[in-house]
């Protein structure tokens, strides 16, 4: 089911024509309204008139998260403050938060794209959307909220936390759709089970999970424990919030990125060169319709690939692959690139292993070490040491085979790895700081 | 003829063993005997208690991973070669001992050993067939 069929099924040539038209107008707008962009475009020898084709985009300099920090709070805004109706910000865990402003029109666009995303996930009017993304400065809660209302579904503005109450509300209100981070969905299922509540008895049908990378194996686990169809949603506050891209429930193979509003490129994170279809690299997004804080070639740090292959759902918008990690989350262990999601894939392939794990990277002498902490539940536990050692040895061997990295698997007590109501913390890198 | 043993997964972390024993003590569970097998990362605490079900429940409530296993308690004549005789009898029938530990109380003139076999039933019939005394759980819990 489509929310805006005309745009969602635009022929590719029409998408490209629209993108070019909007790109030209964007460059003209930021050139005259944002001193940062005027300077960077001047430096690159680009004037608004020099954008003749979509390929010209590749000559435009990148925008980095640091540029947003340096512009804290409002210096990248392209619209006057009197037109800004909403301000969000990133969590700022790695420095000053990045601040984003939305005009009324931006909020409308966001709501529409989020409504399109819900529809693509198989959500419709009459659904009861249990929204456990955090409300506040974080874009997740309000982004999903406005999209749900635009779609015409009923939305329960739960926000994160207070898990027991979340479960009670889901039971009593008959929620049919759950939106939260994938790790929180499993945390809720675990908490429910402890209280003797089986998620399979709830009315949930669709789960829309994002805000952190997760694996195909984790999808399988979530779908069986929560008895729903789980789709991956992508977004980031710098670009808009949730709803930049989403999987359709028909294919669940890559996330459609709404190309009438965003131009997506995949680049080599080291060289900045634009990569071809199917090649793995960093996602770069240009926001071609945003008014409050439009961005040219924003470096998302998210690692993915892009495909223009037609999709069974009928949408013509390109698909980006499930995020394999962030270029800044990528661990380099003894020279090998490792994403936490790859280790997750191995762990979830071992029968009985819980999706709660922690990677501890350290350096002993000149050698990097990787410890993988895995919780022992009743299914894995044995009264014989040799069985537990065989289990940890098996995981170590599989990680070595898949990633070429030697690690030490440490079996830990259940619940000893911190649970998160937001984004899960998967890595402690003791080599830093 | 079986004896119920509970096994608890314990990380090699300060205070965990104390936590298990305190939990059992507070619940009025009496430990009859125990053994701890450990590696550098974790240990498995094996316990025979006077109330297995209660011990399991209270430990689970505290978040421990607990399992129940059937073990065999055998009277060992308290003289040189007593244990060797028992092991030899088992060996003759090709029965493998997974692990074993001593029970703290004596049974009349005999020592008591706890055995974990891979083939429990076969082990019991071998032992009783060779006139060794296998003690029932009830006897041990209240000894």
Coordinates of C-alpha atoms in Angstrom, one line a residue:
Chain A
X1 CA 0.0 0.0 0.0
X2 CA 1.3 3.4 -0.9
X3 CA 0.8 6.7 0.9
X4 CA 1.6 8.9 -2.0
X5 CA 1.6 6.6 -5.0
X6 CA 2.4 9.3 -7.6
X7 CA 5.7 10.2 -5.9
X8 CA 6.5 6.7 -4.6
X9 CA 6.3 5.2 -8.1
X10 CA 7.8 8.0 -10.2
X11 CA 9.8 6.7 -13.1
X12 CA 13.5 6.9 -12.5
X13 CA 14.0 9.5 -15.2
X14 CA 11.4 11.7 -13.6
X15 CA 13.1 11.2 -10.2
X16 CA 16.4 12.3 -11.7
X17 CA 14.8 15.3 -13.4
X18 CA 13.1 16.4 -10.1
X19 CA 16.4 15.9 -8.2
X20 CA 18.3 18.1 -10.6
X21 CA 15.7 20.8 -10.5
X22 CA 15.6 20.7 -6.7
X23 CA 19.4 20.5 -6.4
X24 CA 19.8 23.7 -8.5
X25 CA 17.4 25.6 -6.4
X26 CA 19.0 24.3 -3.2
X27 CA 22.5 25.4 -4.2
X28 CA 21.1 28.8 -5.1
X29 CA 19.4 29.0 -1.7
X30 CA 22.3 28.0 0.5
X31 CA 24.7 30.1 -1.6
X32 CA 22.7 33.2 -0.7
X33 CA 21.5 32.3 2.8
X34 CA 24.3 30.3 4.5
X35 CA 27.7 32.0 4.8
X36 CA 29.3 28.6 5.5
X37 CA 28.1 27.2 2.2
X38 CA 28.9 30.4 0.2
X39 CA 32.5 30.1 1.4
X40 CA 32.8 26.4 0.7
X41 CA 31.2 26.7 -2.7
X42 CA 33.3 29.7 -3.6
X43 CA 36.4 27.8 -2.5
X44 CA 35.4 24.9 -4.8
X45 CA 34.8 27.3 -7.7
X46 CA 31.1 26.5 -7.8
X47 CA 28.3 29.0 -8.4
X48 CA 24.6 28.1 -8.5
X49 CA 24.7 28.5 -12.3
X50 CA 27.4 25.9 -12.6
X51 CA 25.1 23.0 -11.6
X52 CA 24.0 21.6 -14.9
X53 CA 23.6 17.9 -14.2
X54 CA 23.3 15.6 -11.3
X55 CA 26.9 14.6 -11.8
X56 CA 28.0 18.1 -10.9
X57 CA 27.0 17.2 -7.3
X58 CA 30.3 15.3 -7.1
X59 CA 32.2 18.6 -7.3
X60 CA 30.5 20.0 -4.2
X61 CA 32.5 19.7 -1.0
X62 CA 31.2 17.4 1.8
X63 CA 29.5 18.6 4.9
X64 CA 30.8 17.0 8.1
X65 CA 29.3 16.6 11.6
X66 CA 32.1 18.8 12.8
X67 CA 30.8 21.6 10.5
X68 CA 27.5 21.4 12.3
X69 CA 29.2 21.5 15.7
X70 CA 31.3 24.5 14.6
X71 CA 28.0 26.2 13.5
X72 CA 26.5 25.5 16.9
X73 CA 23.7 26.3 17.4
X74 CA 22.1 28.1 14.5
X75 CA 24.8 29.1 12.0
X76 CA 23.9 26.5 9.3
X77 CA 20.2 27.5 9.4
X78 CA 19.0 28.7 5.9
X79 CA 15.7 30.1 7.1
X80 CA 15.2 33.0 9.5
X81 CA 14.4 32.0 13.1
X82 CA 10.9 33.4 12.8
X83 CA 10.2 30.6 10.3
X84 CA 11.7 27.9 12.4
X85 CA 8.8 26.1 14.2
X86 CA 10.8 23.2 15.8
X87 CA 14.3 22.6 17.1
X88 CA 15.8 19.1 17.7
X89 CA 19.3 18.1 18.5
X90 CA 21.4 15.0 18.5
X91 CA 22.3 13.4 21.9
X92 CA 25.8 15.1 21.9
X93 CA 27.4 12.0 23.4
X94 CA 30.6 12.7 21.5
X95 CA 30.7 16.5 21.9
X96 CA 28.4 19.5 21.5
X97 CA 25.0 18.4 20.1
X98 CA 24.2 19.0 16.5
X99 CA 21.2 21.3 16.3
X100 CA 18.6 21.1 13.6
X101 CA 15.7 23.5 12.8
X102 CA 12.5 22.8 10.9
X103 CA 10.2 25.2 9.2
X104 CA 6.5 24.4 9.0
X105 CA 7.0 23.1 5.5
X106 CA 9.9 20.8 6.8
X107 CA 7.6 19.3 9.4
X108 CA 5.0 18.6 6.8
X109 CA 7.6 17.0 4.5
X110 CA 8.9 14.9 7.4
X111 CA 5.4 13.8 8.4
X112 CA 4.6 12.8 4.9
X113 CA 7.9 10.8 4.5
X114 CA 7.2 9.1 7.9
X115 CA 3.6 8.3 6.8
X116 CA 5.0 6.9 3.5
X117 CA 7.4 4.8 5.6
X118 CA 4.6 3.5 7.9
X119 CA 2.6 2.6 4.8
X120 CA 5.6 0.8 3.2
X121 CA 5.9 -1.2 6.4
X122 CA 2.3 -2.4 6.0
X123 CA 0.8 0.0 8.5
X124 CA -2.6 1.6 7.7
X125 CA -5.4 3.7 9.1
X126 CA -7.0 1.9 12.0
X127 CA -3.7 0.6 13.3
X128 CA -2.7 1.5 16.9
X129 CA 0.9 2.6 16.9
X130 CA 2.7 2.1 20.2
X131 CA 5.5 4.6 19.8
X132 CA 8.4 3.9 22.2
X133 CA 11.0 6.1 20.6
X134 CA 12.0 8.8 23.0
X135 CA 10.2 12.1 22.8
X136 CA 12.2 15.3 23.3
X137 CA 15.2 16.6 21.6
X138 CA 15.8 13.2 20.0
X139 CA 13.9 13.1 16.7
X140 CA 12.6 9.6 17.0
X141 CA 9.5 10.1 19.1
X142 CA 8.0 13.1 17.5
X143 CA 9.0 12.1 14.0
X144 CA 7.2 8.8 14.3
X145 CA 4.3 10.5 16.1
X146 CA 3.6 13.1 13.4
X147 CA 3.9 10.5 10.7
X148 CA 1.4 8.2 12.4
X149 CA -1.0 11.1 12.7
X150 CA -0.5 12.0 9.0
X151 CA -1.2 8.4 8.1
X152 CA -4.4 8.6 10.1
X153 CA -3.5 5.8 12.5
X154 CA -3.9 6.0 16.3
X155 CA -0.7 6.8 18.0
X156 CA 0.1 6.1 21.7
X157 CA 2.9 8.5 22.6
X158 CA 4.7 6.2 25.1
X159 CA 8.3 7.4 24.7
X160 CA 11.0 5.2 26.1
X161 CA 11.4 3.7 29.6
X162 CA 9.0 2.4 32.2
X163 CA 8.9 -1.0 30.6
X164 CA 6.3 -2.6 32.8
X165 CA 3.9 0.1 31.9
X166 CA 4.7 -0.2 28.2
X167 CA 3.8 -3.9 28.3
X168 CA 0.6 -3.2 30.2
X169 CA -0.5 -0.5 27.7
X170 CA 0.3 -2.8 24.8
X171 CA -1.9 -5.5 26.3
X172 CA -4.7 -3.2 27.4
X173 CA -4.8 -0.8 24.4
X174 CA -4.4 -3.6 21.8
X175 CA -1.4 -2.0 20.1
X176 CA -0.9 -3.4 16.6
X177 CA 2.4 -1.6 15.7
X178 CA 5.5 -1.1 17.8
X179 CA 8.1 1.5 17.1
X180 CA 11.4 1.5 19.1
X181 CA 15.0 0.5 18.8
X182 CA 15.5 -3.2 18.0
X183 CA 17.4 -3.8 21.2
X184 CA 14.6 -2.3 23.3
X185 CA 12.0 -4.5 21.6
X186 CA 13.9 -7.6 22.8
X187 CA 14.3 -6.0 26.3
X188 CA 10.6 -5.6 26.5
X189 CA 10.0 -9.2 25.4
X190 CA 12.4 -10.4 28.0
X191 CA 10.7 -8.3 30.7
X192 CA 7.3 -9.5 29.7
X193 CA 8.4 -13.1 29.8
X194 CA 9.6 -12.6 33.4
X195 CA 6.1 -11.5 34.3
X196 CA 4.6 -14.5 32.6
X197 CA 3.4 -12.5 29.6
X198 CA 3.9 -13.9 26.1
X199 CA 4.3 -11.3 23.3
X200 CA 2.6 -13.8 21.0
X201 CA -0.6 -13.2 22.9
X202 CA -0.5 -9.5 22.1
X203 CA -2.0 -8.0 19.0
X204 CA 1.2 -6.6 17.6
X205 CA 1.5 -7.2 13.8
X206 CA 4.3 -4.9 12.7
X207 CA 7.4 -3.6 14.3
X208 CA 9.4 -0.7 12.9
X209 CA 12.8 -0.7 14.4
X210 CA 15.7 1.7 13.8
X211 CA 18.2 4.1 15.4
X212 CA 20.9 1.5 15.7
X213 CA 22.4 -1.1 13.3
X214 CA 21.0 -4.6 13.6
X215 CA 21.4 -7.9 11.8
X216 CA 19.2 -10.2 9.8
X217 CA 19.6 -12.8 12.5
X218 CA 18.4 -10.3 15.1
X219 CA 15.3 -9.7 12.9
X220 CA 14.6 -13.5 13.0
X221 CA 14.9 -13.4 16.8
X222 CA 12.6 -10.4 17.2
X223 CA 10.0 -11.8 14.8
X224 CA 9.8 -15.1 16.7
X225 CA 9.9 -13.6 20.2
X226 CA 7.4 -10.7 19.5
X227 CA 5.4 -12.5 16.8
X228 CA 5.3 -9.6 14.3
X229 CA 6.8 -8.6 11.0
X230 CA 9.9 -6.5 11.7
X231 CA 11.2 -3.8 9.3
X232 CA 14.2 -1.7 9.4
X233 CA 13.8 2.1 9.3
X234 CA 16.6 4.6 8.8
X235 CA 17.0 8.2 9.7
X236 CA 19.3 10.7 11.4
X237 CA 18.5 14.0 13.0
X238 CA 21.0 15.9 10.8
X239 CA 19.0 14.9 7.7
X240 CA 15.5 14.9 9.1
X241 CA 14.9 12.2 11.7
X242 CA 13.3 8.7 11.2
X243 CA 11.8 8.1 7.8
X244 CA 14.7 8.9 5.5
X245 CA 14.5 5.3 4.3
X246 CA 12.6 2.2 5.2
X247 CA 12.2 -1.4 4.1
X248 CA 8.9 -2.3 2.4
X249 CA 7.2 -5.3 4.0
X250 CA 6.9 -7.0 0.7
X251 CA 10.6 -7.4 0.0
X252 CA 12.4 -6.6 3.3
X253 CA 15.5 -6.3 1.2
X254 CA 17.1 -2.9 1.4
X255 CA 15.5 0.4 2.6
X256 CA 13.8 2.6 0.0
X257 CA 15.3 6.1 0.4
X258 CA 12.8 8.9 -0.6
X259 CA 14.7 10.2 -3.5
X260 CA 12.4 13.1 -4.3
X261 CA 13.7 14.6 -1.1
X262 CA 17.2 13.2 -0.7
X263 CA 20.0 12.5 -3.1
X264 CA 22.0 9.5 -1.8
X265 CA 25.6 8.8 -2.8
X266 CA 27.9 6.0 -1.6
X267 CA 31.5 7.0 -1.3
X268 CA 34.8 5.5 -0.3
X269 CA 35.2 6.9 3.3
X270 CA 38.9 7.2 2.9
X271 CA 39.2 8.9 -0.6
X272 CA 35.8 10.5 -0.9
X273 CA 35.4 8.9 -4.4
X274 CA 31.8 8.1 -5.4
X275 CA 31.3 4.3 -5.7
X276 CA 29.1 2.4 -8.0
X277 CA 25.8 0.5 -7.4
X278 CA 26.3 -2.4 -5.0
X279 CA 29.6 -1.2 -3.6
X280 CA 30.0 -0.9 0.1
X281 CA 30.9 2.5 1.4
X282 CA 29.7 5.6 3.4
X283 CA 26.3 7.0 2.7
X284 CA 26.3 10.7 1.8
X285 CA 23.0 12.6 1.6
X286 CA 22.0 15.9 0.1
X287 CA 18.7 17.2 1.4
X288 CA 17.1 18.8 -1.7
X289 CA 13.8 20.1 -0.2
X290 CA 14.7 21.1 3.3
X291 CA 14.3 24.7 4.3
X292 CA 15.4 25.0 7.9
X293 CA 18.8 23.4 7.7
X294 CA 19.5 22.0 4.2
X295 CA 22.8 20.0 3.9
X296 CA 25.0 19.5 0.9
X297 CA 26.6 16.1 0.7
X298 CA 26.4 15.3 4.4
X299 CA 28.7 12.5 5.5
X300 CA 26.5 10.2 7.5
X301 CA 29.3 7.9 8.6
X302 CA 26.9 5.0 8.0
X303 CA 28.2 2.1 5.9
X304 CA 25.9 0.7 3.3
X305 CA 25.5 0.1 -0.5
X306 CA 22.8 1.3 -2.9
X307 CA 20.7 -0.6 -5.4
X308 CA 18.5 0.8 -8.2
X309 CA 17.0 -2.5 -9.1
X310 CA 13.2 -2.5 -9.4
X311 CA 11.5 -3.7 -6.2
X312 CA 8.6 -6.1 -6.0
X313 CA 6.6 -3.6 -4.1
X314 CA 6.4 -1.2 -7.0
X315 CA 8.3 1.6 -5.4
X316 CA 10.9 3.1 -7.8
X317 CA 13.1 4.7 -5.1
X318 CA 16.5 3.3 -4.7
X319 CA 17.3 1.0 -1.8
X320 CA 20.2 1.2 0.6
X321 CA 21.3 -2.0 2.3
X322 CA 20.9 -2.6 6.0
X323 CA 23.6 -0.6 7.7
X324 CA 26.6 -2.7 8.4
X325 CA 27.9 -0.2 10.9
X326 CA 29.3 3.3 11.2
X327 CA 32.6 4.2 9.7
X328 CA 33.4 5.7 13.1
X329 CA 32.2 2.5 14.9
X330 CA 34.3 0.3 12.8
X331 CA 36.9 -1.4 15.0
X332 CA 40.3 -2.0 13.6
X333 CA 41.6 -5.1 15.4
X334 CA 45.1 -6.1 14.5
X335 CA 44.6 -4.4 11.1
X336 CA 41.2 -6.1 10.4
X337 CA 38.1 -4.1 10.0
X338 CA 35.4 -5.4 12.3
X339 CA 31.8 -4.1 12.7
X340 CA 30.0 -5.1 15.8
X341 CA 27.1 -6.2 13.6
X342 CA 29.3 -8.9 12.0
X343 CA 30.0 -10.4 15.5
X344 CA 26.3 -10.2 16.2
X345 CA 25.6 -12.2 13.1
X346 CA 27.9 -15.0 14.4
X347 CA 26.5 -15.0 17.9
X348 CA 22.9 -15.1 16.7
X349 CA 23.7 -18.1 14.6
X350 CA 24.6 -20.1 17.7
X351 CA 21.5 -21.8 19.1
X352 CA 20.5 -20.4 22.5
X353 CA 22.7 -17.3 22.5
X354 CA 21.0 -14.2 23.6
X355 CA 21.2 -11.0 21.6
X356 CA 22.9 -9.2 24.4
X357 CA 26.6 -9.0 24.0
X358 CA 29.5 -6.7 24.7
X359 CA 32.7 -6.3 22.9
X360 CA 35.7 -5.2 24.8
X361 CA 38.7 -4.1 22.8
X362 CA 42.0 -3.5 24.6
X363 CA 45.7 -3.5 23.8
X364 CA 48.1 -5.7 25.7
X365 CA 51.7 -4.9 24.8
X366 CA 51.5 -4.1 21.2
X367 CA 48.7 -6.6 20.5
X368 CA 45.0 -5.7 20.2
X369 CA 42.7 -8.0 22.1
X370 CA 39.0 -8.6 21.6
X371 CA 36.9 -10.0 24.3
X372 CA 33.3 -11.0 23.4
X373 CA 31.0 -11.2 26.5
X374 CA 28.1 -13.6 26.0
X375 CA 25.4 -14.2 28.6
X376 CA 24.8 -17.8 29.8
X377 CA 21.1 -18.6 30.0
X378 CA 19.5 -21.9 31.1
X379 CA 19.5 -23.2 27.5
X380 CA 23.3 -22.8 27.3
X381 CA 24.2 -23.8 30.8
X382 CA 25.6 -27.1 31.7
X383 CA 26.9 -28.5 35.0
X384 CA 30.0 -29.6 33.2
X385 CA 32.9 -27.3 32.5
X386 CA 33.8 -29.0 29.3
X387 CA 30.4 -28.2 27.7
X388 CA 30.7 -24.5 28.5
X389 CA 34.3 -24.4 27.2
X390 CA 33.2 -26.2 24.1
X391 CA 30.5 -23.5 23.6
X392 CA 32.9 -20.6 24.0
X393 CA 35.5 -22.4 21.8
X394 CA 32.9 -22.9 19.1
X395 CA 32.0 -19.2 19.1
X396 CA 35.7 -18.2 19.1
X397 CA 36.3 -20.5 16.1
X398 CA 33.3 -19.1 14.1
X399 CA 34.3 -15.5 14.7
X400 CA 37.8 -16.4 13.6
X401 CA 36.5 -18.1 10.5
X402 CA 34.1 -15.3 9.6
X403 CA 36.2 -12.2 10.4
X404 CA 39.7 -13.5 10.7
X405 CA 40.1 -12.1 14.2
X406 CA 41.1 -14.1 17.2
X407 CA 39.0 -13.3 20.2
X408 CA 38.3 -14.6 23.7
X409 CA 34.7 -15.4 24.5
X410 CA 33.9 -14.8 28.1
X411 CA 30.7 -16.4 29.4
X412 CA 29.0 -14.0 31.8
X413 CA 26.0 -14.3 34.1
X414 CA 22.6 -13.5 32.7
X415 CA 21.5 -9.8 32.8
X416 CA 25.1 -8.8 33.6
X417 CA 25.3 -6.9 30.3
X418 CA 23.6 -3.5 30.7
X419 CA 20.2 -3.3 28.9
X420 CA 19.4 -0.1 27.1
X421 CA 16.0 1.6 26.6
X422 CA 17.5 3.5 23.7
X423 CA 20.6 2.6 21.6
X424 CA 22.4 -0.4 22.9
X425 CA 26.1 0.0 23.9
X426 CA 27.9 -2.8 22.2
X427 CA 31.6 -1.8 22.4
X428 CA 34.0 -0.7 25.0
X429 CA 37.3 0.3 23.4
X430 CA 39.8 0.7 26.1
X431 CA 42.5 1.7 23.5
X432 CA 40.9 5.1 23.3
X433 CA 41.5 7.7 25.9
Chain B
X1 CA 18.3 -44.0 43.8
X2 CA 19.0 -40.6 42.3
X3 CA 20.2 -37.6 44.1
X4 CA 19.2 -34.1 42.9
X5 CA 22.0 -31.6 42.5
X6 CA 21.7 -28.0 41.5
X7 CA 24.4 -26.3 39.5
X8 CA 24.8 -22.5 39.5
X9 CA 26.8 -20.5 36.9
X10 CA 29.1 -18.0 38.7
X11 CA 31.3 -15.5 37.1
X12 CA 34.7 -15.2 38.6
X13 CA 33.8 -12.0 40.3
X14 CA 34.3 -10.8 43.8
X15 CA 31.4 -11.7 46.1
X16 CA 29.4 -13.9 43.8
X17 CA 29.9 -17.1 45.8
X18 CA 29.0 -15.2 49.0
X19 CA 25.8 -14.0 47.2
X20 CA 24.7 -17.6 46.4
X21 CA 25.3 -18.9 49.9
X22 CA 23.7 -15.8 51.5
X23 CA 20.6 -16.2 49.3
X24 CA 20.3 -19.8 50.3
X25 CA 20.8 -19.0 53.9
X26 CA 18.2 -16.3 54.0
X27 CA 15.7 -18.7 52.4
X28 CA 16.4 -21.3 55.1
X29 CA 18.0 -23.7 52.7
X30 CA 20.7 -25.9 54.2
X31 CA 23.7 -26.9 52.0
X32 CA 24.5 -30.6 52.5
X33 CA 27.6 -30.5 50.4
X34 CA 29.1 -28.7 47.5
X35 CA 31.9 -28.6 45.0
X36 CA 33.2 -25.7 42.9
X37 CA 34.7 -26.3 39.5
X38 CA 36.3 -23.2 38.0
X39 CA 38.1 -21.7 35.0
X40 CA 39.7 -18.3 34.8
X41 CA 36.4 -16.8 33.6
X42 CA 33.7 -18.6 35.5
X43 CA 32.9 -21.4 37.9
X44 CA 30.1 -23.9 38.3
X45 CA 29.0 -24.4 41.8
X46 CA 27.3 -27.8 42.4
X47 CA 25.2 -28.1 45.5
X48 CA 23.2 -30.7 47.3
X49 CA 20.8 -29.1 49.6
X50 CA 17.9 -30.1 51.8
X51 CA 15.3 -28.4 49.6
X52 CA 16.2 -28.4 45.9
X53 CA 13.1 -26.7 44.6
X54 CA 13.3 -23.9 47.0
X55 CA 17.0 -23.4 46.3
X56 CA 16.3 -23.3 42.6
X57 CA 13.5 -20.8 43.0
X58 CA 15.4 -18.3 45.2
X59 CA 18.5 -18.4 43.1
X60 CA 16.6 -17.8 39.9
X61 CA 14.8 -14.9 41.5
X62 CA 18.3 -13.4 42.2
X63 CA 19.1 -13.8 38.5
X64 CA 21.4 -16.8 38.6
X65 CA 21.4 -19.4 35.9
X66 CA 20.5 -22.7 37.7
X67 CA 20.1 -26.2 36.4
X68 CA 19.1 -29.4 38.1
X69 CA 21.1 -32.6 37.5
X70 CA 20.8 -36.2 38.8
X71 CA 23.8 -37.5 40.5
X72 CA 24.6 -40.7 42.4
X73 CA 25.7 -41.0 46.0
X74 CA 27.7 -44.1 46.7
X75 CA 29.0 -45.5 50.0
X76 CA 32.7 -46.1 49.9
X77 CA 34.2 -48.5 52.4
X78 CA 36.5 -46.3 54.6
X79 CA 39.7 -48.3 54.1
X80 CA 42.7 -48.1 51.7
X81 CA 41.6 -49.1 48.2
X82 CA 37.9 -48.4 49.0
X83 CA 37.4 -45.8 46.2
X84 CA 39.7 -47.8 43.9
X85 CA 37.3 -50.8 44.1
X86 CA 34.3 -48.7 43.2
X87 CA 36.1 -47.0 40.2
X88 CA 37.4 -50.3 39.0
X89 CA 33.9 -51.8 39.0
X90 CA 32.7 -48.9 36.9
X91 CA 35.7 -49.1 34.6
X92 CA 35.1 -52.8 34.0
X93 CA 31.6 -51.9 32.7
X94 CA 32.9 -49.0 30.6
X95 CA 31.2 -46.3 32.6
X96 CA 32.7 -42.9 32.5
X97 CA 32.8 -40.6 35.5
X98 CA 32.1 -37.0 34.4
X99 CA 33.1 -35.6 37.8
X100 CA 32.9 -36.6 41.5
X101 CA 33.3 -35.0 44.9
X102 CA 33.0 -36.0 48.5
X103 CA 29.9 -35.8 50.7
X104 CA 30.8 -34.2 54.1
X105 CA 28.9 -36.6 56.3
X106 CA 29.7 -40.2 56.9
X107 CA 27.2 -43.0 56.5
X108 CA 27.9 -45.3 59.4
X109 CA 31.4 -46.6 58.8
X110 CA 31.5 -45.5 55.2
X111 CA 32.5 -42.3 53.3
X112 CA 30.1 -41.0 50.7
X113 CA 31.1 -39.9 47.3
X114 CA 28.9 -38.0 44.8
X115 CA 29.3 -39.1 41.1
X116 CA 28.1 -37.6 37.9
X117 CA 28.0 -40.3 35.2
X118 CA 27.1 -39.9 31.5
X119 CA 25.0 -43.1 31.9
X120 CA 23.4 -42.8 35.2
X121 CA 21.1 -45.8 35.1
X122 CA 23.7 -48.2 33.9
X123 CA 26.1 -47.0 36.6
X124 CA 23.5 -47.6 39.3
X125 CA 22.9 -51.1 38.1
X126 CA 26.6 -51.9 37.9
X127 CA 27.2 -50.6 41.4
X128 CA 24.3 -52.3 43.0
X129 CA 25.1 -55.5 41.1
X130 CA 28.6 -55.4 42.7
X131 CA 27.0 -54.9 46.2
X132 CA 28.0 -51.3 46.6
X133 CA 25.4 -49.2 48.4
X134 CA 23.8 -46.4 46.5
X135 CA 22.1 -43.9 48.8
X136 CA 18.7 -42.4 47.9
X137 CA 18.3 -38.6 47.8
X138 CA 16.0 -38.4 50.8
X139 CA 18.6 -40.1 53.0
X140 CA 21.3 -37.6 51.9
X141 CA 19.2 -34.4 52.2
X142 CA 18.4 -35.2 55.8
X143 CA 21.7 -36.8 56.8

